[in-house]
Coordinates of C-alpha atoms and ligand atoms in Angstrom, one line a residue:
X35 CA 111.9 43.7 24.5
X36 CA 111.7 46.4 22.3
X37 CA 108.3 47.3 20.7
X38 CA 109.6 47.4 16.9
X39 CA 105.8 48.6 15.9
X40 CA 106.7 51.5 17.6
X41 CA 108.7 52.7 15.5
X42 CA 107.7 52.4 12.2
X43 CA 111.0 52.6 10.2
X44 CA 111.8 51.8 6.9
X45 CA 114.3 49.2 8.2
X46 CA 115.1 48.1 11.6
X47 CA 118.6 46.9 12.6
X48 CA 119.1 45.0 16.2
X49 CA 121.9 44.8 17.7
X50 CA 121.7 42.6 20.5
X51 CA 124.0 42.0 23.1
X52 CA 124.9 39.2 25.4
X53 CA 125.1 40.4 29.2
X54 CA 126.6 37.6 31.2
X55 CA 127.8 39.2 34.3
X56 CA 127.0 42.7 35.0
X57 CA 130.5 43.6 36.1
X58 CA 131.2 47.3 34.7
X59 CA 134.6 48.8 34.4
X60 CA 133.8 52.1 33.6
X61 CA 130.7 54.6 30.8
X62 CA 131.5 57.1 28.9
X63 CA 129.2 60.5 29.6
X64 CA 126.9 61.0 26.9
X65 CA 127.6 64.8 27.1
X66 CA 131.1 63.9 25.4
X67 CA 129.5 63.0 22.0
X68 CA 131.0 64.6 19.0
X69 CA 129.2 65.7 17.7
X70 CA 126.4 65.8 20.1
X71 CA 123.5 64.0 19.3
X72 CA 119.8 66.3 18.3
X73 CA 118.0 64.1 21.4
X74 CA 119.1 62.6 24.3
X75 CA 116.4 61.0 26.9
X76 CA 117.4 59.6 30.1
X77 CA 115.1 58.4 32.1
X78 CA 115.7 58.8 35.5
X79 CA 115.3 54.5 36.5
X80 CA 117.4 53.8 33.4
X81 CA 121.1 52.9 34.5
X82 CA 124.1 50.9 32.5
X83 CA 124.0 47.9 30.4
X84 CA 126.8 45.6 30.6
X85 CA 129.1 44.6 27.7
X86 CA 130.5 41.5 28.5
X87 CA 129.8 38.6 25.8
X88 CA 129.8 38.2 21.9
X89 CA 127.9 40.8 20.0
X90 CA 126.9 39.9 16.7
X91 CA 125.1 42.2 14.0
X92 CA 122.5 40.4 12.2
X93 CA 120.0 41.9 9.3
X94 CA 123.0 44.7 8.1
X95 CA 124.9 43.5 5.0
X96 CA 128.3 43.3 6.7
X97 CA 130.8 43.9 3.6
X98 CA 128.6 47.5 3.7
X99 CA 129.6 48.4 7.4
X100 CA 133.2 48.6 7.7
X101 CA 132.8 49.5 11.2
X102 CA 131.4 46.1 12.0
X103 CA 134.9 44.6 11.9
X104 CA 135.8 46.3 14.5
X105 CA 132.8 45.0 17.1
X106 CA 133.3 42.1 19.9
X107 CA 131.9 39.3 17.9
X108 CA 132.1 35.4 18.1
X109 CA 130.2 32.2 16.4
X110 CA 127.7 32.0 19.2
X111 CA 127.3 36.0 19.6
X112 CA 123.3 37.0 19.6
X113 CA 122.0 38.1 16.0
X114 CA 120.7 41.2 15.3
X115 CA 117.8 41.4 13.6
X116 CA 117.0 43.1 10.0
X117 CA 113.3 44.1 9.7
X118 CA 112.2 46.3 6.4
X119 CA 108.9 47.9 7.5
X120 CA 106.8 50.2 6.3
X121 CA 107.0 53.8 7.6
X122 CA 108.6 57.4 7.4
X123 CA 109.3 58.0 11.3
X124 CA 112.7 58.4 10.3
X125 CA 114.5 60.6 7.8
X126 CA 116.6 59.5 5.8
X127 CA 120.2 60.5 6.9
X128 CA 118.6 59.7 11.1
X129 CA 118.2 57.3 13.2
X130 CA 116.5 55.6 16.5
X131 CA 119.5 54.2 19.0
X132 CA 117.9 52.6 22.0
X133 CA 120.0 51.2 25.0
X134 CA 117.9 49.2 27.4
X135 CA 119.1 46.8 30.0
X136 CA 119.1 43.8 27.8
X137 CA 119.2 45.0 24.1
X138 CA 120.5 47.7 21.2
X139 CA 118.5 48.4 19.2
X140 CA 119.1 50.6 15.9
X141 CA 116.5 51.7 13.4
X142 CA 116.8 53.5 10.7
X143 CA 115.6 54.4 7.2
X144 CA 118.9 53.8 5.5
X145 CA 122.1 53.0 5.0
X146 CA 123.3 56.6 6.5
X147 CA 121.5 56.2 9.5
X148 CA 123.1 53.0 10.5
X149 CA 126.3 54.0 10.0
X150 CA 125.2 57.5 12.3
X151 CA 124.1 55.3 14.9
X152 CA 127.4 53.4 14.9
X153 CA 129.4 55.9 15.0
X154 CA 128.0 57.2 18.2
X155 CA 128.1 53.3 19.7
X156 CA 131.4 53.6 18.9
X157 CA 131.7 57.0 20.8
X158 CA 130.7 55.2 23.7
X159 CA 132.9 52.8 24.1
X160 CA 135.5 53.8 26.3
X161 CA 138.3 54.3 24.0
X162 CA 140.5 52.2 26.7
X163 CA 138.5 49.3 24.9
X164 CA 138.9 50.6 21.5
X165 CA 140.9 48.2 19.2
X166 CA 144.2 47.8 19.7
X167 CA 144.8 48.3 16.3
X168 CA 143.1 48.2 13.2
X169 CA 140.8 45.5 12.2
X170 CA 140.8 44.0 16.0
X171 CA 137.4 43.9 17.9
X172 CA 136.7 45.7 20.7
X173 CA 137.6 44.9 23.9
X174 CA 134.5 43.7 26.1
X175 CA 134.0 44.5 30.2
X176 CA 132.5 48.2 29.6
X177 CA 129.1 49.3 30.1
X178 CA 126.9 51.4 27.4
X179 CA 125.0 54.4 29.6
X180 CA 121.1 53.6 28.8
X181 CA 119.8 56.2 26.6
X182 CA 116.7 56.4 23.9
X183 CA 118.2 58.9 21.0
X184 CA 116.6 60.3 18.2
X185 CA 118.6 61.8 16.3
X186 CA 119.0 63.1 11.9
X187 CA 121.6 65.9 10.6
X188 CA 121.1 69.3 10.2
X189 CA 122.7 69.6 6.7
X190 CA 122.7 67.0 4.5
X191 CA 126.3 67.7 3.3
X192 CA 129.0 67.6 5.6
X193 CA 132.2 67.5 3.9
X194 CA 135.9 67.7 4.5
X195 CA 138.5 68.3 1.5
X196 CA 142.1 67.0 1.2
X197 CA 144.9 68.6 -1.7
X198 CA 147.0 65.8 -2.2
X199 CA 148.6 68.1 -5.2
X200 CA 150.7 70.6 -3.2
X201 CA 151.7 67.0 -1.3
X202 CA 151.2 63.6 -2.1
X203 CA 149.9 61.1 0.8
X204 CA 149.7 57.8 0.9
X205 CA 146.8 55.5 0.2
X206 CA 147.0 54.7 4.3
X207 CA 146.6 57.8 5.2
X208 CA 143.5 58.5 2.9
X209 CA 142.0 55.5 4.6
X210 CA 142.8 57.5 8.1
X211 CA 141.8 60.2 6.8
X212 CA 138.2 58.8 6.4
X213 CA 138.0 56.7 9.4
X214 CA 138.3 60.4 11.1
X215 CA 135.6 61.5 9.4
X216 CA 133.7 58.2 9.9
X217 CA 133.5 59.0 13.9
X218 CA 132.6 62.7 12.8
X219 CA 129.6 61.8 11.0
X220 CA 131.2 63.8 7.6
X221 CA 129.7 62.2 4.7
X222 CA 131.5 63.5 2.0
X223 CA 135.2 63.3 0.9
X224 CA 136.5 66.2 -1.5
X225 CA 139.6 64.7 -2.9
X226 CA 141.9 67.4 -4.7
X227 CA 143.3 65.0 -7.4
X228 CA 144.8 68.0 -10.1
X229 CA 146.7 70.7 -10.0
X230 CA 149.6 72.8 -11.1
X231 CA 152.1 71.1 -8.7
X232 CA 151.4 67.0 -9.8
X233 CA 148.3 64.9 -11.3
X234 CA 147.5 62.5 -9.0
X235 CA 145.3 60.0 -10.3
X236 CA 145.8 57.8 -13.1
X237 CA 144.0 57.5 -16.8
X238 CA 145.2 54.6 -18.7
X239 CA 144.3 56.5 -21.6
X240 CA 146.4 59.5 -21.1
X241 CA 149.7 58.0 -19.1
X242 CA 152.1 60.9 -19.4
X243 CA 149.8 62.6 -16.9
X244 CA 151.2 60.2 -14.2
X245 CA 154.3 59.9 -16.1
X246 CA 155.2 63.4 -16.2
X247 CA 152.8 65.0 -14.5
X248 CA 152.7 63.6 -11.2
X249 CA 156.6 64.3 -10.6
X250 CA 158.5 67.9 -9.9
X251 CA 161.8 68.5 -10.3
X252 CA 162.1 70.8 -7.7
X253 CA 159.8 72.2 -4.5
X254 CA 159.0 75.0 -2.8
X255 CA 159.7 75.0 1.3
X256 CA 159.6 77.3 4.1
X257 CA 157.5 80.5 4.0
X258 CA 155.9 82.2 0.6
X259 CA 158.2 85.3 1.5
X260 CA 161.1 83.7 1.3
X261 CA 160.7 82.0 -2.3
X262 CA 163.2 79.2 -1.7
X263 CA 163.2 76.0 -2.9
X264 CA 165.3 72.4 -2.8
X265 CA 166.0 70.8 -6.0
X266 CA 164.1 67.3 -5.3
X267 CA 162.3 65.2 -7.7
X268 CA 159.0 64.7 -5.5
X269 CA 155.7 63.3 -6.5
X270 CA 153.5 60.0 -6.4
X271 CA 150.1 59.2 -7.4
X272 CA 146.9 56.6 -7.0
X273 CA 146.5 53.8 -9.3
X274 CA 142.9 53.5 -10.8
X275 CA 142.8 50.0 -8.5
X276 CA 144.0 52.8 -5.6
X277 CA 141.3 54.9 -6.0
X278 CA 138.7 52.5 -6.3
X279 CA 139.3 50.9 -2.8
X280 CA 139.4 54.4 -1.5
X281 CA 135.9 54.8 -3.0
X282 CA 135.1 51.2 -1.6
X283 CA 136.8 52.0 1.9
X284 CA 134.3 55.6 1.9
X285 CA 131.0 53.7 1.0
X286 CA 131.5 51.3 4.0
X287 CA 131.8 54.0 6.4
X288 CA 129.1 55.9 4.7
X289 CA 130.8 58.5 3.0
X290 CA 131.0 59.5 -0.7
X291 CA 134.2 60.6 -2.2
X292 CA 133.6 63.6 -4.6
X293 CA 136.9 63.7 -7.6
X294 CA 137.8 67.1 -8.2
X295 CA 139.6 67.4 -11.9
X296 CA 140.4 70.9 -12.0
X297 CA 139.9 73.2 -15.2
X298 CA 140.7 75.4 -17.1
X299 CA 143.1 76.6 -14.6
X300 CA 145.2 75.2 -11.9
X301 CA 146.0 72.9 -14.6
X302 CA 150.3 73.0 -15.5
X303 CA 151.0 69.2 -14.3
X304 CA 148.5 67.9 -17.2
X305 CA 150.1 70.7 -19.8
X306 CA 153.5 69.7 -18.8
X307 CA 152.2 66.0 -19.8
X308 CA 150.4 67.4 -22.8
X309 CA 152.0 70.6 -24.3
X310 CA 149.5 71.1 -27.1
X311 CA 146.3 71.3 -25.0
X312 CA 148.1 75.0 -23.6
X313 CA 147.3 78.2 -25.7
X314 CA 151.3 78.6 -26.3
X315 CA 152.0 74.6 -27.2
X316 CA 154.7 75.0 -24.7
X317 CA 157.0 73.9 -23.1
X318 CA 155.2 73.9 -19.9
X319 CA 156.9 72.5 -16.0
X320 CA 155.4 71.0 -13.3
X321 CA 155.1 73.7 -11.2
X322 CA 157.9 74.4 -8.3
X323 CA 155.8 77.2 -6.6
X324 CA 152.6 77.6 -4.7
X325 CA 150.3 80.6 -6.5
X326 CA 148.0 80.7 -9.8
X327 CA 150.0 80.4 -13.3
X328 CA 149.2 81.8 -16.4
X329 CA 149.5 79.5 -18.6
X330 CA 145.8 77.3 -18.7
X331 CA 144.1 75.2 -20.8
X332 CA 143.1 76.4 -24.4
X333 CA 139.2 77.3 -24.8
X334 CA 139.4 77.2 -28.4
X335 CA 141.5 73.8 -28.9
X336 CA 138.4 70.9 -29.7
X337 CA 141.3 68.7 -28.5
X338 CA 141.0 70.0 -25.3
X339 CA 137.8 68.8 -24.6
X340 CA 137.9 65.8 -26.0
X341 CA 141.1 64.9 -23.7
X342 CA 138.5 66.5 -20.9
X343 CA 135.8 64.3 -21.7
X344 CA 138.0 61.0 -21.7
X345 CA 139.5 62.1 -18.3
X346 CA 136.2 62.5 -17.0
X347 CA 135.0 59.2 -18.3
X348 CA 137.2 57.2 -16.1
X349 CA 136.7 59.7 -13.1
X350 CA 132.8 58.8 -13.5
X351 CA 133.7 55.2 -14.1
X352 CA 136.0 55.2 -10.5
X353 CA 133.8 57.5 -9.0
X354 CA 130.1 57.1 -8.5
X355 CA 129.2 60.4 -6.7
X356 CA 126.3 62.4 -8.3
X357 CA 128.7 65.4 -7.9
X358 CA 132.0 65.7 -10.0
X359 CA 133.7 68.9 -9.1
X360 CA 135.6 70.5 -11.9
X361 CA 137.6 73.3 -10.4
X362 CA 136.9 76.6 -12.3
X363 CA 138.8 78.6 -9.3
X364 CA 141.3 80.8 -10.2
X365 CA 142.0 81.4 -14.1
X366 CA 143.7 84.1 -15.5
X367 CA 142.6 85.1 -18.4
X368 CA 145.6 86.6 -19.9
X369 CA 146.8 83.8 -22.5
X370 CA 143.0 83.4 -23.8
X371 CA 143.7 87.7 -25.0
X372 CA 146.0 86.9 -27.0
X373 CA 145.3 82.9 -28.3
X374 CA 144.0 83.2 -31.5
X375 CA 142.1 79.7 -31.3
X376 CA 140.5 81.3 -28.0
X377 CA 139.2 84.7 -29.8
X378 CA 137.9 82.6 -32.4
X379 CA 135.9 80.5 -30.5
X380 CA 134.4 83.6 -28.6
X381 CA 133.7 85.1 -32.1
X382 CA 132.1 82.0 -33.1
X383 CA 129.7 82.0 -29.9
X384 CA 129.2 85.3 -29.7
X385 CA 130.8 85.4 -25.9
X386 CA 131.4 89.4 -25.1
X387 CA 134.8 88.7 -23.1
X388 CA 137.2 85.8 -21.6
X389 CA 134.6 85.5 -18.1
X390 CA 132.2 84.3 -21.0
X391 CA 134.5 81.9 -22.3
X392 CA 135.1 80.3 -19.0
X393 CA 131.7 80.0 -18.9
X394 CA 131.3 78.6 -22.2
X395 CA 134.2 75.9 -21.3
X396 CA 132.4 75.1 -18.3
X397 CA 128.6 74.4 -19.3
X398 CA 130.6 72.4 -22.2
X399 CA 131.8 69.8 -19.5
X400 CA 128.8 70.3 -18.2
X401 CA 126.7 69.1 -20.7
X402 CA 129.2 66.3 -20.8
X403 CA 128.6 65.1 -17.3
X404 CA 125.0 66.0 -17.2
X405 CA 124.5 63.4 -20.3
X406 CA 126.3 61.0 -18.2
X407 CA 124.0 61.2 -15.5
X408 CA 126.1 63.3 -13.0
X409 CA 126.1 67.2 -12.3
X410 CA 129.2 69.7 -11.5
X411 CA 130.4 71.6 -8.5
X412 CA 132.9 74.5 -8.9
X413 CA 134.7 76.9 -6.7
X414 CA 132.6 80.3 -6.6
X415 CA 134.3 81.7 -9.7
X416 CA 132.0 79.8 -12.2
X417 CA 129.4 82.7 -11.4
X418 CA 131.5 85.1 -13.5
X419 CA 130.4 85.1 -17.0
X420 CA 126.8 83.3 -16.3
X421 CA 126.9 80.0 -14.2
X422 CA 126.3 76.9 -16.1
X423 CA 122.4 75.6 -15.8
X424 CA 122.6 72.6 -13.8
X425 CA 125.7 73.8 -11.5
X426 CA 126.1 73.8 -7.4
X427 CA 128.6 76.1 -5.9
X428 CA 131.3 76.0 -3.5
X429 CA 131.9 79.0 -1.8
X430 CA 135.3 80.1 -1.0
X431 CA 135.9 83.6 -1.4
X432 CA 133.3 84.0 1.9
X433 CA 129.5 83.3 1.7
X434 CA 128.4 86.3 -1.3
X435 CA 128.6 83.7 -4.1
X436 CA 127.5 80.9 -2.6
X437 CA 123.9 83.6 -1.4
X438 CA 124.3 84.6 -5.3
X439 CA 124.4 80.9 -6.4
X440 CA 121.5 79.8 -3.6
X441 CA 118.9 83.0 -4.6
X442 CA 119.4 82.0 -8.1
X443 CA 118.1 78.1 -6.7
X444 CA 121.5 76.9 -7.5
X445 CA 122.6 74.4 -5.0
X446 CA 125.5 75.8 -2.8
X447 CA 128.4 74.6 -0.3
X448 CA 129.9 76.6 1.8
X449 CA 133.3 76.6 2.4
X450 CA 134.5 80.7 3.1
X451 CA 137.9 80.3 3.6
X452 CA 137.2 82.2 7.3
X453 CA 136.4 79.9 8.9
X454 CA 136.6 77.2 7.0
X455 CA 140.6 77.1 5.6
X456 CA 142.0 74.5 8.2
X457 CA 145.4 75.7 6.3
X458 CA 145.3 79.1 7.7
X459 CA 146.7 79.4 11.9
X460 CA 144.5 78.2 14.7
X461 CA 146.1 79.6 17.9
X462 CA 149.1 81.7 17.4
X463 CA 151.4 82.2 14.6
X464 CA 154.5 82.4 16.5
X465 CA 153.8 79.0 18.4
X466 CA 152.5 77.3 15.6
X467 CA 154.4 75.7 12.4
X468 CA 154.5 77.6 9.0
X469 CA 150.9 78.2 7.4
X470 CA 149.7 80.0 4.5
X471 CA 148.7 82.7 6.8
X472 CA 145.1 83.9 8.3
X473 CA 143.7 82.7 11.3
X474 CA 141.1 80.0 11.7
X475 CA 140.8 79.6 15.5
X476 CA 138.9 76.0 17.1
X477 CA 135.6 78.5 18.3
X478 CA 135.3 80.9 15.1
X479 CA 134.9 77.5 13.7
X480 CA 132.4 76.4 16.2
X481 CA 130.3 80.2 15.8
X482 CA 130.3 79.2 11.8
X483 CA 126.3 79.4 10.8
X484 CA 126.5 78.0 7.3
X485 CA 123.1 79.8 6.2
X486 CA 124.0 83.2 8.1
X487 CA 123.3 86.0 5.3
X488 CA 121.4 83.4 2.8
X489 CA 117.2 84.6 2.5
X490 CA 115.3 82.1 4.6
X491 CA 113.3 81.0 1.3
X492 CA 117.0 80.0 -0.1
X493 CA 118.1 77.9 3.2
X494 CA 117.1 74.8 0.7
X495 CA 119.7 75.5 -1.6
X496 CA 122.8 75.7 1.5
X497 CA 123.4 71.7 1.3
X498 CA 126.0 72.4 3.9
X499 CA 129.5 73.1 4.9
X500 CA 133.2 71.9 3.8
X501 CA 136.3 72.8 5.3
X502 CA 139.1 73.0 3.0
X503 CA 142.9 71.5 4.0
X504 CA 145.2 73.0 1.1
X505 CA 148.7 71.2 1.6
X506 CA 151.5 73.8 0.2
X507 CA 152.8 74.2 3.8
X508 CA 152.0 70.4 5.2
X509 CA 154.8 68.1 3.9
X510 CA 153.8 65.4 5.9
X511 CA 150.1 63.4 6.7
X512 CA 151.4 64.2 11.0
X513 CA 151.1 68.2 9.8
X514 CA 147.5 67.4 8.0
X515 CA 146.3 65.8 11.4
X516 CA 147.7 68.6 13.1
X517 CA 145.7 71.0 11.3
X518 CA 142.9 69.5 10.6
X519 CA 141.8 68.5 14.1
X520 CA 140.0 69.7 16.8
X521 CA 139.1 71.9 14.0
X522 CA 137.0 69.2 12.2
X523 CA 135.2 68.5 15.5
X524 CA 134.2 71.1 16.4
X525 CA 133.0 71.9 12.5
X526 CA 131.2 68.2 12.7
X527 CA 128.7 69.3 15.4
X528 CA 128.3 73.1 13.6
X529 CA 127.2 70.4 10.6
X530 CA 125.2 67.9 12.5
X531 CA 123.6 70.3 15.6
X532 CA 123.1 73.4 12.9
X533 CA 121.1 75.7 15.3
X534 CA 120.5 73.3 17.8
X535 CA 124.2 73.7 19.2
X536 CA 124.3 74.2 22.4
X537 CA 124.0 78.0 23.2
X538 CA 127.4 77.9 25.4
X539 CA 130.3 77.3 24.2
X540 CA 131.4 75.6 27.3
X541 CA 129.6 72.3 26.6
X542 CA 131.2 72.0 23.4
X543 CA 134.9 72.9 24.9
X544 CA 133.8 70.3 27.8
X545 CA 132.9 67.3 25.3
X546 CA 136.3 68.1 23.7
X547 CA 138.1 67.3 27.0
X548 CA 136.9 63.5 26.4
X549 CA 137.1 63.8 22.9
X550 CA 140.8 64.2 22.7
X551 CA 141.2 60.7 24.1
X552 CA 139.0 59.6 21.1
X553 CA 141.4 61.6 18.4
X554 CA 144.1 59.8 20.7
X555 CA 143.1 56.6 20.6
X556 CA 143.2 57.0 16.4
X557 CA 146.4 58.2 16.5
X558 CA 145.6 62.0 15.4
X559 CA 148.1 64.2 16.2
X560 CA 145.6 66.7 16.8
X561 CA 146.6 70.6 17.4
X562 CA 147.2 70.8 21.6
X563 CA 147.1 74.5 21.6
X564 CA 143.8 74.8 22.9
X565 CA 143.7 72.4 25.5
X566 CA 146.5 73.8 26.8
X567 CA 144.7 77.3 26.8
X568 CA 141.9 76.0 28.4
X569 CA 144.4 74.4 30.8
X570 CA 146.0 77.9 32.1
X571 CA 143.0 79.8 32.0
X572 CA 141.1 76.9 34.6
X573 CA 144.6 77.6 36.5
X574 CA 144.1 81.3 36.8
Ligands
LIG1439 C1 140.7 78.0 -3.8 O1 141.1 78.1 -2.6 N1 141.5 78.4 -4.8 C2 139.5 77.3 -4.1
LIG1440 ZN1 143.8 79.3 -26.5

């Protein structure tokens, strides 16, 4: 047994297992973890414990691990064991995983840890005994390699984004979505809910923004160069109910959903819906294009915020994330010159120019949300014109305003669109379906250092990393998958190892080898064009 004393966490969570007969089929390698775990000891008399009988978690609140569903379990399984103990061994996003002959054991300070620890159980299950499909257990007759691991994230923020604006998917795939990220060890779900091209979520309070804004009459396809388009009504959206169980369905697998409500730009589907909150009054489309429109919500309108502040009232009421990201990317300025509510708000505080405004507009929702208990994240632009108090940054346009945001103790995540813009190509352009363009390859992902440039006193403020999935060109959830993964892998381990990657890049491109079967066994149509590099240049 075990010495739980040893230890000294915070809570402990057993998970014992029943070993019957020690017939083993086949182990998974423990050099194939994605990402890799921060400590691995192997003693050299430890060998492989048998998975045969019931396994039964005991001590973790089951509705709060999704993943436990999915574990061999039966009424006379062993228990695991729940201890709460005294202690700070363990930090708080770590954890302990020991695999001895006759037990797992599990310990960690929290809620994160456990469901870090399970995802890396899960890891080492041969996928030929993962689930058949959803909701089944896993099938027993494998062995679990022995292993003591110790083992906490590098950054505490390890994110991945989905637009479902530029294309709607479906509630299912959202749940996909996160069970990918669940075996990643991401924690955070970005969800682009507004834009210029459809409103996505619904406010009972304001239901022309699902009414009309969540519908186009027409779309554009093919590449930007081309500017055609069909003439299709296209569009969808989440109920409230919808977006709670996604919440709901994140929390069990440890991650929190972040809402993004983008203002004052990026904003047509809501002006199309409501008219009157534009500087013109209108009349104002759904936009049919990809790009950044003119015509944005009016500074100087009260009504605008007060139609803000209800919006963001159910947002914090679906959404219980301490972040609320609010856009602020990509505003022109131009109807704000010549709106004569706009000018006379800037008169009125004294703002020298339109960057000012923005700022003004956005320390105003601020202020909302920071009453309410909640703080804001915005794309780098909300530096221009003086960055609201309370704000953290996410970086796009490279690293220089998230280093501006971090030296001015702001909190910052990066997400610089190279690497990080899983829209952009990943191999090569002529092989590869239509893409906004650039070139995001699997290993400039895996060379991405999310504090590179940032003042070693400022490395606090660099939470950690995003990678963005903007969906103009992806019509379909198979095209997300594609370009979303291995890129997401290999960004996992850049999020969970930080500097302790690996220093060659072949043990990362080896683990991959195994890993595909993992992304395979889910179902991710994963990008092949790697794999198949790796494959000719072994040839050569
Ligand atoms: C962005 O890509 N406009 C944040
Ligand atoms: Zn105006």
């Amino acid at each position: 047994k075990v010495s739980m004393k040893k230890f000294l966490p915070l809570f402990a969570f057993w998970l014992l297992l029943a070993c019957e007969s020690p017939e083993l089929t086949e182990a998974v390698s423990l050099d194939s973890l994605v990402p890799l775990p921060s400590r691995m000891d192997v003693p050299d008399d430890r060998g492989f414990t048998a998975v045969q009988g019931s396994v039964r978690f005991v001590g973790i609140p089951e509705d709060d691990f999704a993943e436990m569903e999915e574990w061999p379990q039966s009424a006379d399984g062993l228990p695991i064991i729940w201890r709460k103990e005294e202690g700070d061994a363990l930090s708080l996003q770590g954890y302990w995983l020991d695999i001895s002959a006759d037990s797992v054991v599990i310990l960690a300070a929290g809620d994160a840890g456990v469901h870090a620890a399970l995802s890396t159980l899960k890891q080492l299950v041969p996928t030929s005994h993962w689930p058949e499909k959803k909701g089944d257990p896993i099938r027993l007759g494998f062995a679990w390699p022995q292993v003591h691991i110790e083992d906490e994230p590098a950054f505490e923020y390890r994110g991945m984004h989905l637009d479902v604006c530029r294309h709607f998917m479906p509630i299912e795939f959202i749940e996909k979505y996160l069970d990918n990220l669940a075996l990643h060890k991401f924690n955070r779900f970005h969800w682009h809910l507004t834009e210029d091209q459809g409103w996505r979520i619904e406010i009972k309070k304001y239901p022309k923004l699902t009414e009309v804004g969540a519908w186009r009459s027409a779309s554009q396809t093919g590449a930007y160069s081309e500017q055609r388009f069909d003439s299709t009504r296209y569009g969808g959206f989440y109920t409230q109910e919808e977006a709670r169980h996604i919440v709901d369905y994140a929390r069990r697998r440890g991650i929190t959903v972040i809402p993004e409500i983008e203002m004052p730009g990026h904003s047509l589907a809501a002006l199309a819906a409501y008219p009157e909150l534009s500087c013109t009054g209108g009349p104002i489309e759904v936009a049919h294009g990809w790009g950044v429109f003119d015509d944005v919500y009016c500074a100087g309108n009260p009504e605008v915020y007060t139609f803000l502040k209800g919006v963001l009232d159910v947002v914090m009421d679906i959404f219980p994330s301490p972040l609320i990201h609010i856009g602020g990317d990509e505003c022109p300025k131009t109807r704000w010159e010549s709106c004569s509510k706009c000018q006379l708000e800037m008169e009125r505080n004294k703002l020298k120019d339109e960057h000012a405004l923005q700022s003004h507009f956005i320390t105003r929702m601020e202020r909302y949300l920071n009453a309410h208990g909640r703080n804001i994240i915005g794309w780098d632009e909300i530096l221009e014109g003086g960055l609201a108090p309370n704000a953290a940054v996410m970086s796009w346009r490279g690293t220089a305003g998230g280093i501006q945001a971090a030296s001015m103790e702001h909190e910052v995540v990066m997400t610089p669109g190279k690497p990080l813009y899983f829209d952009h190509y990943q191999f090569n352009p002529g092989e590869e379906p239509v893409a906004i363009g650039g070139f995001n390859s699997l290993m400039d992902v895996y060379a991405f250092n999310p504090v590179a440039g940032v003042p070693a006193e400022y490395h606090r403020y660099i939470l950690g990393a995003q990678a963005n999935v903007w969906t103009e060109y992806m019509e379909t959830s198979d095209h997300v998958e594609h370009m979303v993964q291995p890129r997401a892998s290999a960004l996992s381990e850049v999020l969970w190892l930080g500097g302790k990657r690996p220093g060659e890049d072949a043990a990362f491109r080896q683990a991959m080898d195994y890993h595909i079967q993992r992304l395979q066994a889910m179902g991710w149509k994963y990008a092949p064009y790697e794999f198949k590099k790796i494959a000719t240049d072994e040839a050569q």
